[in-house]
Amino acid sequence: MKLMAAVSLFVLSASGAWADESQDRLDVIHYGTETEIAALIESLKKDTAYTDDKLDAELVRLARTTKNKKIITGVFSLFGGKEKDGLGDTALAIIENRADETPDIVTAAIEYVGKIQPPKAAAVLREVINDGASDFLGPAIRALGGVAGSGAGGSGNAGSSVDEITDFLIDLYTNHDPGAGTDGTIVTALGETKSKKAVPFLVDLVQDGEQSGSLRIAALEALAKIGDGAALDVILGALSATEPAVRTAAVAALSPFSGSRVNDAIIESFRDSVFRIRAVTAKTAGERKLAAAIPYLKYRAEKDEARIVREESIRALGAIDTNAAHSALENLFSEPKNPDYVRIMAAEMLLNNNADAYVQRVIDAMDDAQKTRKTTLYNRFLRLLSNAKSDKLKSLAERFFASGSAVEKSAALDIVRTNRFTALTEAVRSLMDKKNGAALATKAQSVLENL
């Protein structure tokens, strides 16, 4: 009964803390300065757990009624980033009356419309593009591509279907001169439409040797987003391009395609002398979970002269997540002659894939690093273990609580929080005493609340 009462009291306390925080946020919206509201908006952007309908409603009300441009722009940015509806009509009205608004708020409204795709969005964005105002051209083109790709151009509005928007963008590129710097934006927007109708146009750009490398790269990236098999031969052909940046984009563009030709092309790209291409090749092999690439990834992780290639190769082995990949990662982790970053990354992949199987080995490596006074290596292993999920970490947390340094006790708190070791609640509570240091006491209180 005492335990039940304690739990009930804690839940009430936690609920009260949440209510206080929610009210504090509402007070900022109601009474705060533009600086205070901007700070609140930035904190909400970073809060991945933020779901508060009442707060959203108040932000919508504020954005609709305030004349403060900084606040309106901030709310558009917050809602757009989290793809929250509620201000579609407001944004469209600002865009339609853009002559009476400042450029920054119009741009924010355009970007928001591109994220949430309200009805009539396509028609309004096309009007902005046809108007030709340089301040808004790029954002409107990007937003129009996103609206088409979402399938939400706005039914019943002329020129709002995916094919119609695709034709509009191709015509804009081919028959008009929107202004310097917009060609690449149009090509990128065509990729966002995900329309197969754009493929022949994009293929021609890739094959046109007179086009700039940056435009051919944009076309390859757009083809990858569309993922239509009709473009595969052209993408494979671009792997032999003279410009390394184009070859790099071609390797990355293979990601959505399948088949032995694609796999063979990826394997062959490991031989490219340009390190950035080898790095992208490793990343692509990981995304495809290409088992045939494991020997190449192991070799690159051990021998490549470029650190980024070694890192991408280790990440790819982790992504492939097979016994053969685990074996390669074990060798990289266990070899003391390997650079510290190689051993640490390999350990991270192993813990991510099967923490129960590798926790003790990482603990042993951490303890060995401490004995040999490799402080940096020790701290990095400690950080990995702090964020790992395994019941086998309970004894390590107990050890740190009993006799660890302040850093180790802090790591023990992270272990408890990550694994929800409620059996160690009293050990956490013991660190709430200020004599342990204010930072540790505050962290202990936070962990206890999260339990």
XYZ file of N, CA and C in Angstrom, residues 83-271:
567
model
N 4.762 19.957 -39.765
C 3.666 19.674 -40.695
C 2.308 19.725 -39.995
N 2.119 20.801 -39.239
C 0.856 21.030 -38.543
C -0.015 21.983 -39.367
N -1.265 21.571 -39.569
C -2.205 22.434 -40.282
C -2.769 23.470 -39.312
N -3.619 24.348 -39.830
C -4.263 25.337 -38.974
C -4.114 26.752 -39.466
N -3.073 26.983 -40.291
C -2.828 28.340 -40.775
C -2.804 28.412 -42.296
N -3.379 27.399 -42.947
C -3.371 27.371 -44.409
C -4.046 28.580 -45.022
N -5.237 28.896 -44.557
C -5.965 30.051 -45.099
C -5.205 31.355 -44.852
N -4.625 31.466 -43.651
C -3.847 32.672 -43.322
C -2.659 32.826 -44.249
N -1.942 31.707 -44.484
C -0.764 31.741 -45.357
C -1.148 32.097 -46.783
N -2.221 31.486 -47.289
C -2.647 31.780 -48.658
C -3.065 33.241 -48.805
N -3.726 33.773 -47.782
C -4.138 35.183 -47.838
C -2.929 36.107 -47.878
N -1.901 35.779 -47.097
C -0.672 36.585 -47.099
C -0.015 36.538 -48.473
N 0.023 35.346 -49.069
C 0.650 35.206 -50.385
C -0.138 35.991 -51.440
N -1.438 35.882 -51.402
C -2.262 36.576 -52.392
C -2.176 38.098 -52.259
N -1.928 38.561 -51.029
C -1.809 40.014 -50.790
C -0.347 40.395 -50.536
N 0.568 39.731 -51.232
C 2.007 39.876 -50.973
C 2.520 41.292 -51.202
N 1.849 42.061 -52.020
C 2.283 43.435 -52.262
C 2.188 44.288 -51.003
N 1.341 43.872 -50.069
C 1.147 44.639 -48.835
C 1.951 44.072 -47.668
N 2.752 43.015 -47.935
C 3.486 42.338 -46.859
C 4.985 42.468 -47.079
N 5.757 42.198 -46.011
C 7.211 42.200 -46.138
C 7.667 40.891 -46.775
N 8.800 40.919 -47.490
C 9.258 39.709 -48.184
C 9.461 38.504 -47.261
N 9.953 38.736 -46.036
C 10.248 37.592 -45.176
C 8.989 36.846 -44.755
N 7.897 37.566 -44.489
C 6.667 36.888 -44.070
C 6.004 36.191 -45.262
N 6.123 36.751 -46.455
C 5.582 36.095 -47.643
C 6.345 34.802 -47.922
N 7.669 34.878 -47.807
C 8.493 33.679 -48.017
C 8.145 32.602 -47.004
N 7.964 32.996 -45.740
C 7.595 32.028 -44.703
C 6.241 31.396 -45.010
N 5.309 32.191 -45.505
C 3.985 31.668 -45.854
C 4.077 30.689 -47.016
N 4.897 31.013 -48.012
C 5.070 30.123 -49.163
C 5.666 28.781 -48.713
N 6.697 28.845 -47.875
C 7.337 27.612 -47.407
C 6.361 26.774 -46.581
N 5.523 27.449 -45.790
C 4.528 26.734 -44.987
C 3.499 26.042 -45.887
N 3.029 26.748 -46.894
C 2.063 26.181 -47.832
C 2.653 24.950 -48.529
N 3.949 25.017 -48.850
C 4.594 23.869 -49.484
C 4.647 22.647 -48.583
N 4.654 22.869 -47.276
C 4.717 21.752 -46.324
C 3.343 21.138 -46.053
N 2.309 21.978 -45.960
C 1.010 21.438 -45.520
C -0.020 21.350 -46.657
N 0.286 21.903 -47.813
C -0.510 21.759 -49.032
C -2.012 21.990 -48.834
N -2.414 23.204 -48.479
C -3.853 23.483 -48.350
C -4.518 23.529 -49.718
N -5.857 23.403 -49.779
C -6.562 23.556 -51.063
C -6.207 24.900 -51.711
N -6.174 24.900 -53.027
C -5.862 26.091 -53.835
C -4.376 26.462 -53.793
N -3.557 25.644 -53.108
C -2.136 25.981 -53.006
C -1.477 26.070 -54.370
N -1.755 25.082 -55.235
C -1.103 25.057 -56.545
C -1.440 26.302 -57.354
N -2.700 26.667 -57.349
C -3.121 27.836 -58.133
C -2.447 29.104 -57.633
N -2.373 29.276 -56.325
C -1.769 30.481 -55.752
C -0.267 30.506 -56.040
N 0.395 29.366 -55.907
C 1.840 29.308 -56.148
C 2.163 29.559 -57.620
N 1.349 29.015 -58.513
C 1.568 29.278 -59.941
C 1.402 30.756 -60.256
N 0.472 31.400 -59.591
C 0.277 32.839 -59.793
C 1.523 33.610 -59.356
N 2.123 33.202 -58.223
C 3.351 33.860 -57.748
C 4.470 33.693 -58.771
N 4.597 32.481 -59.305
C 5.661 32.203 -60.274
C 5.433 33.007 -61.551
N 4.213 33.044 -62.028
C 3.909 33.808 -63.246
C 4.129 35.301 -63.050
N 3.958 35.740 -61.804
C 4.176 37.158 -61.488
C 5.641 37.536 -61.656
N 6.538 36.571 -61.448
C 7.955 36.770 -61.729
C 8.733 37.547 -60.702
N 8.176 37.790 -59.522
C 8.910 38.540 -58.487
C 10.089 37.709 -57.991
N 11.276 38.233 -58.154
C 12.485 37.452 -57.867
C 12.581 37.036 -56.403
N 12.030 37.850 -55.489
C 12.120 37.521 -54.065
C 11.430 36.201 -53.734
N 10.391 35.857 -54.479
C 9.559 34.711 -54.114
C 9.625 33.562 -55.116
N 10.362 33.747 -56.189
C 10.349 32.766 -57.274
C 10.875 31.399 -56.832
N 12.063 31.397 -56.251
C 12.656 30.127 -55.818
C 11.802 29.384 -54.800
N 11.401 30.053 -53.703
C 10.543 29.377 -52.727
C 9.228 28.863 -53.329
N 8.627 29.629 -54.240
C 7.351 29.215 -54.837
C 7.533 27.991 -55.734
N 8.629 27.934 -56.478
C 8.899 26.771 -57.338
C 9.097 25.525 -56.477
N 9.900 25.652 -55.409
C 10.127 24.503 -54.524
C 8.818 24.045 -53.882
N 8.036 25.000 -53.418
C 6.772 24.666 -52.758
C 5.811 23.991 -53.739
N 5.784 24.449 -54.985
C 4.887 23.862 -55.977
C 5.262 22.403 -56.250
N 6.545 22.115 -56.311
C 6.976 20.728 -56.483
C 6.511 19.854 -55.335
N 6.628 20.369 -54.111
C 6.185 19.616 -52.941
C 4.695 19.385 -52.932
N 3.925 20.398 -53.352
C 2.467 20.274 -53.420
C 2.088 19.185 -54.419
N 2.749 19.161 -55.572
C 2.453 18.138 -56.578
C 2.803 16.744 -56.051
N 3.968 16.622 -55.413
C 4.407 15.330 -54.913
C 3.525 14.767 -53.827
N 2.845 15.642 -53.110
C 1.951 15.197 -52.039
C 0.605 14.743 -52.579
N 0.343 15.071 -53.856
C -0.960 14.770 -54.433
C -2.047 15.684 -53.941
N -1.649 16.817 -53.346
C -2.636 17.712 -52.743
C -2.658 19.067 -53.424
N -2.570 19.071 -54.733
C -2.577 20.342 -55.442
C -3.857 21.127 -55.250
N -4.905 20.431 -54.923
C -6.183 21.112 -54.708
C -7.176 20.699 -55.775
N -7.949 19.694 -55.484
C -8.873 19.171 -56.483
C -9.847 20.260 -56.928
N -10.152 20.233 -58.213
C -11.122 21.193 -58.741
C -10.494 22.495 -59.176
N -9.197 22.671 -58.935
C -8.532 23.903 -59.344
C -7.762 23.644 -60.641
N -7.944 24.475 -61.602
C -7.273 24.296 -62.888
C -5.768 24.296 -62.703
N -5.099 23.349 -63.380
C -3.638 23.306 -63.339
C -3.066 22.764 -62.060
N -3.866 21.991 -61.302
C -3.378 21.558 -59.992
C -3.014 20.082 -59.926
N -3.255 19.298 -60.977
C -2.905 17.884 -60.939
C -1.388 17.731 -61.058
N -0.898 16.540 -60.709
C 0.547 16.293 -60.759
C 1.073 16.497 -62.173
N 0.392 15.933 -63.165
C 0.840 16.066 -64.551
C 0.813 17.517 -65.013
N -0.220 18.251 -64.620
C -0.321 19.658 -65.018
C 0.791 20.492 -64.395
N 1.109 20.217 -63.127
C 2.195 20.948 -62.466
C 3.531 20.592 -63.097
N 3.712 19.309 -63.429
C 4.949 18.874 -64.091
C 5.116 19.578 -65.428
N 4.051 19.609 -66.225
C 4.104 20.313 -67.517
C 4.414 21.793 -67.323
N 3.818 22.381 -66.314
C 4.040 23.805 -66.032
C 5.514 24.069 -65.726
N 6.123 23.216 -64.898
C 7.523 23.412 -64.516
C 8.461 23.187 -65.703
N 8.181 22.178 -66.518
C 9.014 21.927 -67.699
C 8.904 23.091 -68.684
N 7.699 23.583 -68.861
C 7.502 24.735 -69.750
C 8.222 25.968 -69.209
N 8.184 26.144 -67.901
C 8.876 27.276 -67.278
C 10.363 27.222 -67.575
N 10.943 26.034 -67.489
C 12.377 25.851 -67.761
C 12.675 26.041 -69.250
N 11.823 25.458 -70.116
C 12.131 25.380 -71.545
C 11.814 26.657 -72.311
N 10.693 27.277 -71.996
C 10.183 28.371 -72.834
C 10.211 29.741 -72.183
N 10.645 29.805 -70.937
C 10.670 31.092 -70.245
C 12.049 31.286 -69.610
N 12.291 32.466 -69.162
C 13.561 32.766 -68.502
C 13.250 33.349 -67.130
N 12.976 32.485 -66.145
C 12.549 32.981 -64.842
C 13.602 33.825 -64.135
N 14.867 33.602 -64.480
C 15.922 34.363 -63.822
C 17.087 33.481 -63.445
N 18.236 34.107 -63.242
C 19.461 33.371 -62.923
C 19.282 32.569 -61.645
N 19.774 31.331 -61.682
C 19.756 30.505 -60.486
C 18.511 29.680 -60.295
N 17.508 29.848 -61.175
C 16.258 29.105 -60.981
C 16.238 27.776 -61.727
N 17.141 27.569 -62.675
C 17.135 26.317 -63.439
C 17.257 25.111 -62.509
N 18.232 25.154 -61.616
C 18.424 24.041 -60.690
C 17.238 23.873 -59.754
N 16.625 24.982 -59.358
C 15.448 24.927 -58.482
C 14.287 24.228 -59.184
N 14.108 24.514 -60.460
C 13.040 23.868 -61.226
C 13.298 22.368 -61.330
N 14.531 22.000 -61.614
C 14.879 20.579 -61.735
C 14.638 19.860 -60.411
N 15.042 20.486 -59.320
C 14.797 19.896 -58.002
C 13.305 19.742 -57.732
N 12.527 20.757 -58.101
C 11.075 20.704 -57.908
C 10.450 19.581 -58.739
N 10.981 19.325 -59.916
C 10.478 18.218 -60.735
C 10.692 16.884 -60.034
N 11.795 16.763 -59.332
C 12.007 15.546 -58.548
C 10.996 15.420 -57.428
N 10.659 16.547 -56.820
C 9.690 16.534 -55.719
C 8.294 16.141 -56.194
N 7.981 16.392 -57.471
C 6.666 15.996 -57.983
C 6.508 14.477 -58.005
N 7.644 13.759 -58.107
C 7.656 12.283 -58.216
C 6.865 11.804 -59.435
N 6.793 12.638 -60.434
C 6.011 12.336 -61.632
C 6.880 11.664 -62.700
N 6.406 10.520 -63.198
C 7.126 9.843 -64.277
C 7.158 10.700 -65.542
N 6.235 11.620 -65.638
C 6.183 12.493 -66.818
C 7.425 13.380 -66.919
N 8.110 13.579 -65.790
C 9.315 14.417 -65.791
C 10.562 13.656 -66.212
N 10.479 12.323 -66.263
C 11.680 11.506 -66.493
C 12.362 11.799 -67.828
N 11.661 11.817 -68.966
C 12.371 12.091 -70.231
C 13.120 13.425 -70.218
N 12.506 14.436 -69.661
C 13.149 15.755 -69.580
C 14.423 15.677 -68.727
N 14.341 15.036 -67.583
C 15.491 14.917 -66.685
C 16.590 14.052 -67.295
N 16.200 12.998 -67.970
C 17.168 12.127 -68.647
C 17.962 12.921 -69.674
N 17.274 13.747 -70.443
C 17.965 14.576 -71.446
C 18.993 15.499 -70.777
N 18.662 16.048 -69.634
C 19.600 16.930 -68.934
C 20.852 16.166 -68.507
N 20.664 14.968 -67.979
C 21.811 14.175 -67.533
C 22.723 13.843 -68.710
N 22.131 13.545 -69.847
C 22.918 13.132 -71.017
C 23.539 14.300 -71.771
N 23.103 15.508 -71.479
C 23.591 16.687 -72.197
C 24.945 17.110 -71.624
N 26.005 16.770 -72.326
C 27.352 17.079 -71.864
C 27.662 18.553 -71.794
N 26.833 19.381 -72.440
C 27.074 20.824 -72.420
C 26.459 21.494 -71.194
N 25.629 20.752 -70.473
C 25.040 21.313 -69.262
C 26.085 21.365 -68.148
N 25.887 22.253 -67.215
C 26.812 22.355 -66.086
C 26.715 21.102 -65.213
N 27.804 20.819 -64.532
C 27.813 19.660 -63.638
C 26.744 19.771 -62.568
N 26.536 20.984 -62.042
C 25.564 21.154 -60.962
C 24.143 20.847 -61.427
N 23.835 21.187 -62.683
C 22.494 20.914 -63.204
C 22.305 19.418 -63.461
N 23.347 18.766 -63.954
C 23.256 17.312 -64.177
C 23.119 16.575 -62.851
N 23.796 17.075 -61.835
C 23.670 16.479 -60.499
C 22.248 16.638 -59.983
N 21.681 17.841 -60.149
C 20.303 18.078 -59.717
C 19.343 17.142 -60.438
N 19.596 16.899 -61.741
C 18.740 16.004 -62.516
C 18.869 14.559 -62.023
N 20.068 14.133 -61.684
C 20.262 12.784 -61.136
C 19.543 12.626 -59.794
N 19.654 13.646 -58.957
C 18.963 13.600 -57.659
C 17.453 13.555 -57.851
N 16.954 14.289 -58.832
C 15.515 14.288 -59.112
C 15.063 12.916 -59.617
N 15.861 12.305 -60.480
C 15.522 10.974 -60.984
C 15.498 9.946 -59.853
N 16.393 10.106 -58.908
C 16.412 9.186 -57.765
C 15.138 9.318 -56.937
N 14.647 10.544 -56.781
C 13.407 10.748 -56.023
C 12.208 10.135 -56.735
N 12.214 10.202 -58.047
C 11.107 9.630 -58.823
C 11.204 8.102 -58.840
N 12.438 7.593 -59.005
C 12.667 6.151 -58.909
C 12.066 5.333 -60.037
N 11.964 5.904 -61.218
C 11.387 5.186 -62.352
C 12.475 4.409 -63.087
N 12.191 3.130 -63.390
C 13.184 2.271 -64.033
C 13.635 2.757 -65.393
N 12.837 3.590 -66.051
C 13.207 4.101 -67.368
C 14.474 4.952 -67.322
N 14.844 5.422 -66.135
C 16.030 6.274 -66.005
C 17.293 5.499 -65.649
N 17.166 4.200 -65.382
C 18.294 3.449 -64.838
C 19.503 3.447 -65.762
N 19.295 3.203 -67.057
C 20.433 3.144 -67.979
C 21.215 4.451 -67.987
N 20.506 5.558 -67.922
C 21.167 6.868 -67.942
C 21.960 7.081 -66.647
N 21.403 6.661 -65.525
C 22.112 6.795 -64.251
C 23.370 5.924 -64.248
N 23.242 4.689 -64.752
C 24.416 3.812 -64.839
C 25.476 4.415 -65.762
N 25.022 5.040 -66.839
C 25.964 5.677 -67.753
C 26.703 6.833 -67.105
N 26.031 7.552 -66.204
C 26.644 8.701 -65.536
C 27.750 8.279 -64.576
N 27.835 6.995 -64.242
C 28.928 6.512 -63.392
C 30.279 6.644 -64.076
N 30.269 6.822 -65.394
C 31.517 6.992 -66.154
C 31.788 8.447 -66.512
N 31.038 9.366 -65.936
C 31.207 10.785 -66.245
C 32.604 11.263 -65.862
N 33.079 12.273 -66.572
C 34.404 12.827 -66.289
C 34.440 13.523 -64.938
N 33.355 14.247 -64.599
C 33.346 15.021 -63.358
C 33.079 14.100 -62.155
N 33.970 14.101 -61.173
C 33.768 13.262 -59.989
C 32.451 13.538 -59.270
N 32.028 14.813 -59.239
C 30.783 15.150 -58.537
C 29.580 14.506 -59.212
N 29.612 14.409 -60.541
C 28.516 13.761 -61.268
C 28.528 12.261 -60.977
N 29.718 11.648 -60.950
C 29.810 10.213 -60.622
C 29.283 9.959 -59.206
N 29.616 10.862 -58.299
C 29.132 10.730 -56.918
C 27.615 10.751 -56.869
N 27.008 11.697 -57.584
C 25.547 11.798 -57.613
C 24.925 10.571 -58.261
N 25.602 10.021 -59.267
C 25.072 8.831 -59.950
C 25.040 7.624 -59.009
N 26.087 7.450 -58.215
C 26.098 6.345 -57.242
C 24.952 6.497 -56.254
N 24.789 7.709 -55.727
C 23.711 7.953 -54.764
C 22.344 7.734 -55.400
N 22.225 8.048 -56.687
C 20.936 7.926 -57.374
C 20.534 6.476 -57.599
N 21.442 5.542 -57.407
C 21.121 4.124 -57.584
C 20.308 3.567 -56.418
N 20.260 4.295 -55.322
C 19.671 3.769 -54.091
C 18.264 3.183 -54.257
N 17.336 3.822 -54.994
C 15.980 3.260 -55.069
C 15.818 2.118 -56.069
N 16.875 1.787 -56.829
C 16.755 0.771 -57.876
C 17.283 -0.577 -57.400
N 16.829 -1.635 -58.054
C 17.245 -2.977 -57.655
C 17.743 -3.755 -58.867
N 18.309 -4.936 -58.588
C 18.772 -5.806 -59.670
C 20.277 -5.978 -59.664
N 20.733 -7.022 -60.348
C 22.162 -7.359 -60.353
C 23.005 -6.277 -61.022
N 22.468 -5.613 -62.039
C 23.232 -4.547 -62.697
C 23.539 -3.416 -61.718
N 22.566 -3.092 -60.905
C 22.747 -2.021 -59.919
C 23.766 -2.453 -58.868
N 23.609 -3.680 -58.369
C 24.534 -4.168 -57.343
C 25.964 -4.218 -57.870
N 26.118 -4.697 -59.096
C 27.459 -4.774 -59.698
C 28.064 -3.383 -59.856
N 27.239 -2.420 -60.230
C 27.733 -1.050 -60.410
C 28.188 -0.457 -59.083
N 27.467 -0.756 -58.007
C 27.855 -0.253 -56.692
C 29.182 -0.871 -56.262
N 29.315 -2.172 -56.436
C 30.568 -2.849 -56.077
C 31.734 -2.256 -56.864
N 31.534 -2.024 -58.149
C 32.599 -1.478 -58.992
C 33.007 -0.078 -58.541
N 32.074 0.678 -57.991
C 32.362 2.059 -57.581
C 33.282 2.136 -56.366
N 33.456 1.032 -55.659
C 34.439 1.010 -54.572
C 35.859 1.226 -55.097
N 36.053 1.003 -56.395
C 37.394 1.115 -56.986
C 37.722 2.544 -57.423
